[in-house]
């Protein structure tokens, strides 16, 4: 079996060949480019400059000098062949018996049942939920009553009824729900204008104590609503039309309610199952393509990390991450971010390397020093 040192020497030889070939390629390419530049300069002298700038003239010139371009392409191909050869050599030296694709994950039945129950509750499938609880012999979900109440409010909002939502927000009046409470009351004003007329809306604004309280600090918005009343019903082509755009306002209020309700229970807006399914559908095309490309390769396939970027949108990003400014690597649980005395953050491994045998380390961003013992770990949420 080839020793580690022999493997390293073999790869170093390949690297030297690549360096040598790159230097030769650069000389050849530069010579060919010099020839093209010289011929272009000659064309500038013998031809009109304005014609030279014309795309057709340039294309003609390039076709005329096709041999230098062919030589450049051939040289590049030879250089990349050496790089490809080194990659194949690495595959041969470090070939292992690897399991391709993802490992089979055993799902915990109790956790899976809990996820399915919460998914059914979120979707308002209470009958299916009751059957699952009975057949699985599991306990009632702690969110059963909460989701039942939320589903009733959601149904009302879809029918453009505000009473239940306003009552719910008023009972939970906190900083986190203040904006929801105000938006519901504002929508009630707009609804009164549309259904009962301007006088009913003005009466509500003047006499409803909750609206008066929620209006504090929102003078500009209240002025906009008041100005819009002067133009009603000829509001369509004015800047106040957004207040009466039901096709946008009702879905926005429904979304805001679901966000606030979910936050009040520290749960996700969408069920975990639906979120995973949606993210999987978005990522599947790239995953299939990646699997087809790597299926017959001997390079290692990582189980937890795939070396390609799969963009599925910000709404599916739930975890913050930190890139160390020193190592340029993403921190992990084994190499967490640490806080320096000055307030700057680097990875724990980078900090230990910078300390070495010293008792202090100098911040890579500013000149302040930190003791090696004073490196609290940070947790990003």
GROMACS .gro file of C-alpha atoms in nm:
model
  381
    1UNK     CA    1   0.000   0.000   0.000
    2UNK     CA    2   0.137   0.339  -0.091
    3UNK     CA    3   0.242   0.535   0.219
    4UNK     CA    4   0.108   0.880   0.298
    5UNK     CA    5   0.446   1.035   0.216
    6UNK     CA    6   0.459   0.868  -0.125
    7UNK     CA    7   0.104   0.983  -0.197
    8UNK     CA    8   0.202   1.339  -0.109
    9UNK     CA    9   0.516   1.326  -0.328
   10UNK     CA   10   0.313   1.197  -0.622
   11UNK     CA   11   0.066   1.483  -0.594
   12UNK     CA   12   0.349   1.738  -0.555
   13UNK     CA   13   0.497   1.615  -0.883
   14UNK     CA   14   0.160   1.662  -1.052
   15UNK     CA   15   0.141   2.013  -0.907
   16UNK     CA   16   0.488   2.100  -1.039
   17UNK     CA   17   0.389   1.979  -1.386
   18UNK     CA   18   0.082   2.203  -1.374
   19UNK     CA   19   0.293   2.504  -1.269
   20UNK     CA   20   0.545   2.440  -1.548
   21UNK     CA   21   0.273   2.392  -1.809
   22UNK     CA   22   0.097   2.709  -1.688
   23UNK     CA   23   0.413   2.917  -1.732
   24UNK     CA   24   0.466   2.781  -2.085
   25UNK     CA   25   0.098   2.837  -2.168
   26UNK     CA   26   0.113   3.196  -2.050
   27UNK     CA   27   0.410   3.268  -2.278
   28UNK     CA   28   0.238   3.111  -2.580
   29UNK     CA   29  -0.091   3.292  -2.515
   30UNK     CA   30   0.084   3.626  -2.463
   31UNK     CA   31   0.275   3.583  -2.790
   32UNK     CA   32  -0.045   3.505  -2.978
   33UNK     CA   33  -0.222   3.803  -2.823
   34UNK     CA   34   0.070   4.028  -2.917
   35UNK     CA   35   0.033   3.912  -3.278
   36UNK     CA   36  -0.340   3.994  -3.277
   37UNK     CA   37  -0.277   4.335  -3.119
   38UNK     CA   38  -0.007   4.410  -3.375
   39UNK     CA   39  -0.240   4.322  -3.663
   40UNK     CA   40  -0.518   4.536  -3.512
   41UNK     CA   41  -0.278   4.830  -3.484
   42UNK     CA   42  -0.179   4.776  -3.846
   43UNK     CA   43  -0.548   4.769  -3.943
   44UNK     CA   44  -0.603   5.096  -3.760
   45UNK     CA   45  -0.333   5.261  -3.970
   46UNK     CA   46  -0.453   5.127  -4.302
   47UNK     CA   47  -0.830   5.151  -4.240
   48UNK     CA   48  -1.072   5.410  -4.112
   49UNK     CA   49  -1.087   5.401  -3.727
   50UNK     CA   50  -1.465   5.429  -3.716
   51UNK     CA   51  -1.496   5.123  -3.934
   52UNK     CA   52  -1.260   4.932  -3.707
   53UNK     CA   53  -1.491   4.988  -3.413
   54UNK     CA   54  -1.780   4.841  -3.603
   55UNK     CA   55  -1.866   4.492  -3.478
   56UNK     CA   56  -1.865   4.343  -3.827
   57UNK     CA   57  -1.517   4.478  -3.892
   58UNK     CA   58  -1.389   4.331  -3.565
   59UNK     CA   59  -1.550   3.996  -3.639
   60UNK     CA   60  -1.391   3.994  -3.982
   61UNK     CA   61  -1.054   4.071  -3.827
   62UNK     CA   62  -1.087   3.789  -3.576
   63UNK     CA   63  -1.180   3.542  -3.846
   64UNK     CA   64  -0.885   3.656  -4.052
   65UNK     CA   65  -0.660   3.584  -3.753
   66UNK     CA   66  -0.821   3.256  -3.665
   67UNK     CA   67  -0.491   3.068  -3.631
   68UNK     CA   68  -0.372   3.261  -3.321
   69UNK     CA   69  -0.712   3.207  -3.156
   70UNK     CA   70  -0.692   2.834  -3.229
   71UNK     CA   71  -0.345   2.821  -3.078
   72UNK     CA   72  -0.470   2.993  -2.760
   73UNK     CA   73  -0.760   2.748  -2.729
   74UNK     CA   74  -0.530   2.449  -2.785
   75UNK     CA   75  -0.285   2.574  -2.521
   76UNK     CA   76  -0.562   2.621  -2.266
   77UNK     CA   77  -0.693   2.270  -2.332
   78UNK     CA   78  -0.346   2.123  -2.273
   79UNK     CA   79  -0.314   2.312  -1.945
   80UNK     CA   80  -0.654   2.193  -1.818
   81UNK     CA   81  -0.565   1.836  -1.918
   82UNK     CA   82  -0.281   1.842  -1.663
   83UNK     CA   83  -0.522   1.971  -1.395
   84UNK     CA   84  -0.771   1.696  -1.482
   85UNK     CA   85  -0.494   1.436  -1.464
   86UNK     CA   86  -0.409   1.549  -1.110
   87UNK     CA   87  -0.773   1.513  -1.006
   88UNK     CA   88  -0.788   1.159  -1.141
   89UNK     CA   89  -0.463   1.076  -0.963
   90UNK     CA   90  -0.615   1.200  -0.634
   91UNK     CA   91  -0.917   0.976  -0.691
   92UNK     CA   92  -0.692   0.673  -0.738
   93UNK     CA   93  -0.475   0.747  -0.432
   94UNK     CA   94  -0.760   0.819  -0.194
   95UNK     CA   95  -1.023   0.582  -0.327
   96UNK     CA   96  -1.235   0.436  -0.046
   97UNK     CA   97  -1.540   0.216  -0.014
   98UNK     CA   98  -1.798   0.489   0.024
   99UNK     CA   99  -2.175   0.472   0.042
  100UNK     CA  100  -2.318   0.707  -0.218
  101UNK     CA  101  -2.618   0.922  -0.141
  102UNK     CA  102  -2.780   0.991   0.192
  103UNK     CA  103  -2.780   0.743   0.477
  104UNK     CA  104  -3.112   0.594   0.581
  105UNK     CA  105  -3.255   0.791   0.870
  106UNK     CA  106  -3.462   0.607   1.129
  107UNK     CA  107  -3.750   0.834   1.231
  108UNK     CA  108  -3.865   0.835   1.590
  109UNK     CA  109  -4.229   0.718   1.581
  110UNK     CA  110  -4.333   0.937   1.875
  111UNK     CA  111  -4.183   1.252   1.720
  112UNK     CA  112  -4.328   1.170   1.378
  113UNK     CA  113  -4.675   1.121   1.527
  114UNK     CA  114  -4.645   1.455   1.706
  115UNK     CA  115  -4.545   1.630   1.382
  116UNK     CA  116  -4.839   1.477   1.194
  117UNK     CA  117  -5.084   1.575   1.468
  118UNK     CA  118  -4.966   1.937   1.467
  119UNK     CA  119  -4.978   1.938   1.086
  120UNK     CA  120  -5.342   1.823   1.090
  121UNK     CA  121  -5.431   2.082   1.354
  122UNK     CA  122  -5.273   2.362   1.151
  123UNK     CA  123  -5.475   2.262   0.846
  124UNK     CA  124  -5.798   2.244   1.046
  125UNK     CA  125  -5.831   1.868   0.992
  126UNK     CA  126  -5.964   1.810   1.344
  127UNK     CA  127  -6.155   1.491   1.258
  128UNK     CA  128  -5.843   1.329   1.113
  129UNK     CA  129  -5.650   1.451   1.419
  130UNK     CA  130  -5.897   1.285   1.658
  131UNK     CA  131  -5.874   0.956   1.465
  132UNK     CA  132  -5.491   0.966   1.474
  133UNK     CA  133  -5.487   1.033   1.851
  134UNK     CA  134  -5.729   0.743   1.909
  135UNK     CA  135  -5.552   0.490   1.683
  136UNK     CA  136  -5.198   0.581   1.790
  137UNK     CA  137  -5.288   0.588   2.160
  138UNK     CA  138  -5.096   0.913   2.196
  139UNK     CA  139  -5.180   1.211   2.415
  140UNK     CA  140  -5.372   1.517   2.306
  141UNK     CA  141  -5.153   1.789   2.157
  142UNK     CA  142  -5.090   2.084   2.385
  143UNK     CA  143  -5.182   2.307   2.091
  144UNK     CA  144  -5.523   2.148   2.024
  145UNK     CA  145  -5.730   2.426   2.180
  146UNK     CA  146  -5.502   2.697   2.042
  147UNK     CA  147  -5.527   2.572   1.682
  148UNK     CA  148  -5.902   2.526   1.711
  149UNK     CA  149  -5.939   2.891   1.814
  150UNK     CA  150  -5.697   3.010   1.547
  151UNK     CA  151  -5.877   2.811   1.275
  152UNK     CA  152  -6.208   2.977   1.362
  153UNK     CA  153  -6.047   3.321   1.336
  154UNK     CA  154  -5.881   3.230   1.006
  155UNK     CA  155  -6.215   3.118   0.864
  156UNK     CA  156  -6.371   3.448   0.975
  157UNK     CA  157  -6.092   3.656   0.819
  158UNK     CA  158  -6.129   3.467   0.493
  159UNK     CA  159  -6.496   3.571   0.500
  160UNK     CA  160  -6.383   3.926   0.588
  161UNK     CA  161  -6.521   3.916   0.941
  162UNK     CA  162  -6.310   4.101   1.199
  163UNK     CA  163  -6.488   4.057   1.533
  164UNK     CA  164  -6.319   3.736   1.648
  165UNK     CA  165  -5.972   3.853   1.539
  166UNK     CA  166  -6.015   4.191   1.715
  167UNK     CA  167  -6.131   4.016   2.034
  168UNK     CA  168  -5.833   3.776   2.022
  169UNK     CA  169  -5.580   4.057   1.968
  170UNK     CA  170  -5.736   4.273   2.241
  171UNK     CA  171  -5.714   3.989   2.495
  172UNK     CA  172  -5.342   3.943   2.415
  173UNK     CA  173  -5.255   4.309   2.392
  174UNK     CA  174  -4.875   4.319   2.417
  175UNK     CA  175  -4.598   4.488   2.226
  176UNK     CA  176  -4.581   4.191   1.990
  177UNK     CA  177  -4.951   4.217   1.900
  178UNK     CA  178  -4.997   4.595   1.907
  179UNK     CA  179  -4.939   4.629   1.532
  180UNK     CA  180  -5.189   4.350   1.461
  181UNK     CA  181  -5.451   4.510   1.686
  182UNK     CA  182  -5.411   4.846   1.511
  183UNK     CA  183  -5.423   4.691   1.163
  184UNK     CA  184  -5.746   4.509   1.251
  185UNK     CA  185  -5.905   4.827   1.385
  186UNK     CA  186  -5.791   5.024   1.080
  187UNK     CA  187  -5.942   4.761   0.854
  188UNK     CA  188  -6.267   4.793   1.051
  189UNK     CA  189  -6.270   5.167   0.968
  190UNK     CA  190  -6.217   5.094   0.596
  191UNK     CA  191  -6.485   4.824   0.607
  192UNK     CA  192  -6.733   5.068   0.765
  193UNK     CA  193  -6.664   5.324   0.492
  194UNK     CA  194  -6.730   5.059   0.225
  195UNK     CA  195  -7.044   4.910   0.383
  196UNK     CA  196  -7.212   5.172   0.607
  197UNK     CA  197  -7.070   5.499   0.484
  198UNK     CA  198  -6.836   5.777   0.597
  199UNK     CA  199  -7.041   5.880   0.903
  200UNK     CA  200  -7.026   5.531   1.054
  201UNK     CA  201  -6.646   5.523   1.006
  202UNK     CA  202  -6.602   5.867   1.166
  203UNK     CA  203  -6.821   5.766   1.461
  204UNK     CA  204  -6.609   5.454   1.517
  205UNK     CA  205  -6.284   5.654   1.502
  206UNK     CA  206  -6.414   5.910   1.753
  207UNK     CA  207  -6.583   5.679   2.003
  208UNK     CA  208  -6.396   5.349   2.000
  209UNK     CA  209  -6.153   5.362   2.295
  210UNK     CA  210  -5.929   5.088   2.154
  211UNK     CA  211  -5.889   5.274   1.824
  212UNK     CA  212  -5.811   5.596   2.011
  213UNK     CA  213  -5.546   5.417   2.216
  214UNK     CA  214  -5.389   5.240   1.918
  215UNK     CA  215  -5.381   5.565   1.720
  216UNK     CA  216  -5.130   5.718   1.962
  217UNK     CA  217  -4.805   5.777   1.773
  218UNK     CA  218  -4.969   5.708   1.437
  219UNK     CA  219  -5.086   6.060   1.352
  220UNK     CA  220  -4.960   6.045   0.992
  221UNK     CA  221  -5.150   5.723   0.918
  222UNK     CA  222  -5.469   5.856   1.079
  223UNK     CA  223  -5.438   6.171   0.863
  224UNK     CA  224  -5.414   5.955   0.550
  225UNK     CA  225  -5.731   5.769   0.645
  226UNK     CA  226  -5.910   6.098   0.718
  227UNK     CA  227  -5.802   6.256   0.387
  228UNK     CA  228  -5.922   5.946   0.201
  229UNK     CA  229  -6.272   5.997   0.347
  230UNK     CA  230  -6.291   6.335   0.175
  231UNK     CA  231  -6.235   6.168  -0.164
  232UNK     CA  232  -6.459   5.864  -0.114
  233UNK     CA  233  -6.588   5.699  -0.330
  234UNK     CA  234  -6.370   5.847  -0.610
  235UNK     CA  235  -6.059   5.692  -0.458
  236UNK     CA  236  -5.936   5.456  -0.730
  237UNK     CA  237  -5.689   5.686  -0.907
  238UNK     CA  238  -5.551   5.852  -0.594
  239UNK     CA  239  -5.257   5.774  -0.366
  240UNK     CA  240  -5.503   5.660  -0.097
  241UNK     CA  241  -5.636   5.368  -0.299
  242UNK     CA  242  -5.404   5.121  -0.122
  243UNK     CA  243  -5.615   5.164   0.192
  244UNK     CA  244  -5.920   5.023   0.011
  245UNK     CA  245  -5.746   4.754  -0.195
  246UNK     CA  246  -5.920   4.449  -0.046
  247UNK     CA  247  -5.737   4.204  -0.273
  248UNK     CA  248  -5.411   4.293  -0.099
  249UNK     CA  249  -5.519   4.409   0.248
  250UNK     CA  250  -5.717   4.105   0.362
  251UNK     CA  251  -5.443   3.849   0.272
  252UNK     CA  252  -5.188   4.077   0.440
  253UNK     CA  253  -5.394   4.093   0.761
  254UNK     CA  254  -5.445   3.716   0.757
  255UNK     CA  255  -5.071   3.662   0.721
  256UNK     CA  256  -4.998   3.910   1.001
  257UNK     CA  257  -5.246   3.734   1.230
  258UNK     CA  258  -5.087   3.394   1.166
  259UNK     CA  259  -4.741   3.538   1.234
  260UNK     CA  260  -4.847   3.694   1.564
  261UNK     CA  261  -5.045   3.387   1.671
  262UNK     CA  262  -4.752   3.154   1.595
  263UNK     CA  263  -4.508   3.382   1.774
  264UNK     CA  264  -4.731   3.385   2.083
  265UNK     CA  265  -4.680   3.006   2.110
  266UNK     CA  266  -4.318   3.002   1.985
  267UNK     CA  267  -4.407   2.778   1.692
  268UNK     CA  268  -4.363   2.799   1.315
  269UNK     CA  269  -4.632   2.954   1.097
  270UNK     CA  270  -4.632   2.653   0.864
  271UNK     CA  271  -4.617   2.296   0.987
  272UNK     CA  272  -4.277   2.127   0.992
  273UNK     CA  273  -4.397   1.864   0.745
  274UNK     CA  274  -4.528   2.121   0.496
  275UNK     CA  275  -4.209   2.327   0.531
  276UNK     CA  276  -3.981   2.030   0.467
  277UNK     CA  277  -4.195   1.915   0.175
  278UNK     CA  278  -4.197   2.262   0.013
  279UNK     CA  279  -3.823   2.310   0.060
  280UNK     CA  280  -3.761   1.961  -0.080
  281UNK     CA  281  -3.967   2.036  -0.393
  282UNK     CA  282  -3.764   2.352  -0.454
  283UNK     CA  283  -3.430   2.181  -0.398
  284UNK     CA  284  -3.511   1.851  -0.576
  285UNK     CA  285  -3.412   1.953  -0.934
  286UNK     CA  286  -3.059   2.049  -0.826
  287UNK     CA  287  -3.028   1.745  -0.598
  288UNK     CA  288  -3.128   1.512  -0.883
  289UNK     CA  289  -2.876   1.675  -1.116
  290UNK     CA  290  -2.603   1.655  -0.851
  291UNK     CA  291  -2.681   1.288  -0.790
  292UNK     CA  292  -2.660   1.211  -1.163
  293UNK     CA  293  -2.321   1.383  -1.191
  294UNK     CA  294  -2.164   1.221  -0.881
  295UNK     CA  295  -2.321   0.876  -0.912
  296UNK     CA  296  -2.023   0.714  -1.082
  297UNK     CA  297  -1.749   0.916  -0.918
  298UNK     CA  298  -1.519   0.785  -0.650
  299UNK     CA  299  -1.496   1.117  -0.468
  300UNK     CA  300  -1.647   1.134  -0.120
  301UNK     CA  301  -2.014   1.226  -0.094
  302UNK     CA  302  -2.087   1.409   0.230
  303UNK     CA  303  -2.391   1.301   0.426
  304UNK     CA  304  -2.470   1.631   0.599
  305UNK     CA  305  -2.316   1.884   0.360
  306UNK     CA  306  -2.353   1.898  -0.017
  307UNK     CA  307  -2.081   2.102  -0.196
  308UNK     CA  308  -2.327   2.296  -0.412
  309UNK     CA  309  -2.537   2.605  -0.347
  310UNK     CA  310  -2.911   2.532  -0.340
  311UNK     CA  311  -3.109   2.857  -0.317
  312UNK     CA  312  -3.464   2.795  -0.195
  313UNK     CA  313  -3.552   3.144  -0.068
  314UNK     CA  314  -3.521   3.338   0.256
  315UNK     CA  315  -3.847   3.206   0.396
  316UNK     CA  316  -3.684   2.864   0.443
  317UNK     CA  317  -3.379   2.992   0.632
  318UNK     CA  318  -3.425   2.944   1.005
  319UNK     CA  319  -3.070   2.934   1.140
  320UNK     CA  320  -2.809   3.209   1.147
  321UNK     CA  321  -2.447   3.125   1.072
  322UNK     CA  322  -2.116   3.303   1.120
  323UNK     CA  323  -1.812   3.305   0.892
  324UNK     CA  324  -1.482   3.357   1.073
  325UNK     CA  325  -1.301   3.666   0.931
  326UNK     CA  326  -0.966   3.494   0.987
  327UNK     CA  327  -1.016   3.141   0.848
  328UNK     CA  328  -1.307   3.236   0.616
  329UNK     CA  329  -1.485   2.921   0.731
  330UNK     CA  330  -1.839   2.879   0.869
  331UNK     CA  331  -1.835   2.810   1.242
  332UNK     CA  332  -1.978   2.482   1.374
  333UNK     CA  333  -2.057   2.323   1.709
  334UNK     CA  334  -1.702   2.184   1.716
  335UNK     CA  335  -1.556   2.521   1.618
  336UNK     CA  336  -1.797   2.783   1.764
  337UNK     CA  337  -1.760   3.162   1.741
  338UNK     CA  338  -1.596   3.331   2.041
  339UNK     CA  339  -1.624   3.691   2.161
  340UNK     CA  340  -1.307   3.897   2.204
  341UNK     CA  341  -1.267   4.171   2.464
  342UNK     CA  342  -1.309   4.443   2.199
  343UNK     CA  343  -1.644   4.302   2.082
  344UNK     CA  344  -1.520   4.146   1.759
  345UNK     CA  345  -1.588   3.777   1.687
  346UNK     CA  346  -1.368   3.502   1.542
  347UNK     CA  347  -1.383   3.123   1.549
  348UNK     CA  348  -1.247   2.929   1.847
  349UNK     CA  349  -0.995   2.740   1.634
  350UNK     CA  350  -0.859   3.064   1.485
  351UNK     CA  351  -0.827   3.212   1.835
  352UNK     CA  352  -0.628   2.911   1.959
  353UNK     CA  353  -0.398   2.928   1.657
  354UNK     CA  354  -0.337   3.299   1.717
  355UNK     CA  355  -0.262   3.240   2.085
  356UNK     CA  356  -0.026   2.944   2.030
  357UNK     CA  357   0.205   2.950   2.336
  358UNK     CA  358   0.110   3.306   2.433
  359UNK     CA  359  -0.131   3.410   2.706
  360UNK     CA  360  -0.294   3.683   2.495
  361UNK     CA  361  -0.403   3.733   2.137
  362UNK     CA  362  -0.435   4.051   1.934
  363UNK     CA  363  -0.765   4.113   1.759
  364UNK     CA  364  -0.727   4.080   1.379
  365UNK     CA  365  -0.954   4.384   1.332
  366UNK     CA  366  -0.834   4.624   1.600
  367UNK     CA  367  -0.523   4.649   1.824
  368UNK     CA  368  -0.697   4.543   2.148
  369UNK     CA  369  -0.562   4.228   2.316
  370UNK     CA  370  -0.766   3.953   2.481
  371UNK     CA  371  -0.657   3.696   2.737
  372UNK     CA  372  -0.677   3.337   2.622
  373UNK     CA  373  -0.898   3.246   2.917
  374UNK     CA  374  -1.151   3.522   2.835
  375UNK     CA  375  -1.310   3.374   2.523
  376UNK     CA  376  -1.685   3.322   2.582
  377UNK     CA  377  -1.861   3.117   2.315
  378UNK     CA  378  -2.150   3.275   2.122
  379UNK     CA  379  -2.473   3.108   2.013
  380UNK     CA  380  -2.648   3.255   1.708
  381UNK     CA  381  -3.026   3.208   1.705
   0.00000   0.00000   0.00000
